[in-house]
PDB file of C-alpha atoms in Angstrom:
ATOM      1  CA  UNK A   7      -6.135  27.079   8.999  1.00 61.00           C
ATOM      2  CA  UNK A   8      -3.235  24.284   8.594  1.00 68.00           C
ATOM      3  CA  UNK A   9      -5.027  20.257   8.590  1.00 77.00           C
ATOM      4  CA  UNK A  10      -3.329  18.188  10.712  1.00 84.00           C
ATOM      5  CA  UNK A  11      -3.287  14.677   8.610  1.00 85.00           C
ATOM      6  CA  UNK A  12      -2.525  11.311  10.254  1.00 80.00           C
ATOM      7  CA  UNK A  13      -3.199   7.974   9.751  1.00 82.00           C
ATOM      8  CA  UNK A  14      -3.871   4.887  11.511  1.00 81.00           C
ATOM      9  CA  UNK A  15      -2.971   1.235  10.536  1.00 81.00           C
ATOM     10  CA  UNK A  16      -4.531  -1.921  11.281  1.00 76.00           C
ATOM     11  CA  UNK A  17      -4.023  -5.459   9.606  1.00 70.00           C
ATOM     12  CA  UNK A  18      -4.113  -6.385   6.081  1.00 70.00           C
ATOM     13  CA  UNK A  19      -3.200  -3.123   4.441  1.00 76.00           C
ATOM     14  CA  UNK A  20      -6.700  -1.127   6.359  1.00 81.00           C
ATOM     15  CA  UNK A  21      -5.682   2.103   7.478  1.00 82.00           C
ATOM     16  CA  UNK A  22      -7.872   5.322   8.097  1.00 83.00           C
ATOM     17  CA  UNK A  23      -6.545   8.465   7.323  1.00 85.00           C
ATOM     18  CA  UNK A  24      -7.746  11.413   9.829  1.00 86.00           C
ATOM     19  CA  UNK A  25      -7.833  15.006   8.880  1.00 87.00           C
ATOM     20  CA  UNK A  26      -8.293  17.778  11.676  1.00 85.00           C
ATOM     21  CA  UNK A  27      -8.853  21.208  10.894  1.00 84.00           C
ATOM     22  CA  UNK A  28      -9.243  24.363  13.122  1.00 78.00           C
ATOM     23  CA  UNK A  29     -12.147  26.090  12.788  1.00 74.00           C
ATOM     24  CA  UNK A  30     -12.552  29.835  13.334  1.00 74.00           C
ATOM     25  CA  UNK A  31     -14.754  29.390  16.438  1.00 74.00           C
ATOM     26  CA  UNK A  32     -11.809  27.193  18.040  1.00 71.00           C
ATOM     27  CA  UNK A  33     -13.842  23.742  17.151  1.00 74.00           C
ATOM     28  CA  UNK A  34     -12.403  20.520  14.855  1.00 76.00           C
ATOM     29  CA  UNK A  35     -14.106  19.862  11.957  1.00 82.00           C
ATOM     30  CA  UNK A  36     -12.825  15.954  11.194  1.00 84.00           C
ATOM     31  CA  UNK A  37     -12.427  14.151   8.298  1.00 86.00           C
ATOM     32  CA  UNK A  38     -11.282  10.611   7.843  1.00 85.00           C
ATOM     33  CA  UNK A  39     -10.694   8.491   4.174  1.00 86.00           C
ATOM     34  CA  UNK A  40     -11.122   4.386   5.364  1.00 82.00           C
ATOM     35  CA  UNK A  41      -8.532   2.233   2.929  1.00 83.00           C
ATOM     36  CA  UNK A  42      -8.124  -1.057   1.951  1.00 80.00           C
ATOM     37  CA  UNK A  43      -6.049  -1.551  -1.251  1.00 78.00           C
ATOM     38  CA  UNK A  44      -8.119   1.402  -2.163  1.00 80.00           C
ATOM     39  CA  UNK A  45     -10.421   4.033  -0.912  1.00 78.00           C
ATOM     40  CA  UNK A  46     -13.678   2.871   1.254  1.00 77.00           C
ATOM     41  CA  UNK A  47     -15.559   5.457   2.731  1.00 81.00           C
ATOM     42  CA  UNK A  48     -15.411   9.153   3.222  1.00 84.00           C
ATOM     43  CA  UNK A  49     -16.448  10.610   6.690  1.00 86.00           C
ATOM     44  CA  UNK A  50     -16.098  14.100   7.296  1.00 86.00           C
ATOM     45  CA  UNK A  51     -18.351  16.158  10.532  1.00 84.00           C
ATOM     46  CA  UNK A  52     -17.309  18.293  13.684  1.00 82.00           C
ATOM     47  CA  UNK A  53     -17.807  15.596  16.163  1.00 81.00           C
ATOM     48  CA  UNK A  54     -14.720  13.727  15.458  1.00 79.00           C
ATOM     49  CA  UNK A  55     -15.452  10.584  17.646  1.00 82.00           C
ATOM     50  CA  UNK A  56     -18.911   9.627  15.687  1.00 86.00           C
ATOM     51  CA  UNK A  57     -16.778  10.649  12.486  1.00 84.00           C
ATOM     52  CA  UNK A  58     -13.764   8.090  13.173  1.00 80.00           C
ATOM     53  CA  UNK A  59     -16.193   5.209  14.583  1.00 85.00           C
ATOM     54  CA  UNK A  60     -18.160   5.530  11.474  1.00 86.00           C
ATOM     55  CA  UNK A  61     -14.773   4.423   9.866  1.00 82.00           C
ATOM     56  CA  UNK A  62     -14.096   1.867  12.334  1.00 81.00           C
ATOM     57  CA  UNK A  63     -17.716   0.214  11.749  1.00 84.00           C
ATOM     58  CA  UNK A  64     -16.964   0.414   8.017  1.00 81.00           C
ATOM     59  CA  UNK A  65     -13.883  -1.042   8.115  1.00 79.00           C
ATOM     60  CA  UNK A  66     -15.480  -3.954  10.791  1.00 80.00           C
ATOM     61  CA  UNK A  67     -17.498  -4.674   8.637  1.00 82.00           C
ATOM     62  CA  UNK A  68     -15.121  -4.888   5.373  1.00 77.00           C
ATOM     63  CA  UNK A  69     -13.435  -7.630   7.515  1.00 76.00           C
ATOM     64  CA  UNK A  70     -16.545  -9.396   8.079  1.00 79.00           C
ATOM     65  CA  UNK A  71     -17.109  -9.560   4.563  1.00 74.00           C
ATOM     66  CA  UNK A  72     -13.787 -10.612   3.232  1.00 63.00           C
TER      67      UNK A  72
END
């Protein structure tokens, strides 16, 4: 199994790292690291679209705080 690793960049230094790894049974498990000047929030599960908006709703709301 080789991760796939990419990351995504928004405004103001955010970004979300995203981790995809093949499973044996031909399924994505995801995994995603949320930054801003330092690490956020850890999501990791096999349905990678509640994983990554999990990220995206921590990261909303980091902006809504600072």
């Amino acid at each position: 199994m080789i991760p796939v690793k990419f990351n995504l960049l928004f405004h103001k230094n955010s970004f979300v790292e995203v981790y995809l790894v093949k499973k044996e049974d031909e399924l994505f498990t995801c995994g995603t690291k949320l930054w801003k000047g330092k690490k956020l929030s850890v999501s990791v599960g096999d349905d990678a679209e509640s994983v990554f908006n999990k990220s995206l709703h921590h990261l909303f709301i980091e902006e809504e705080i600072g």
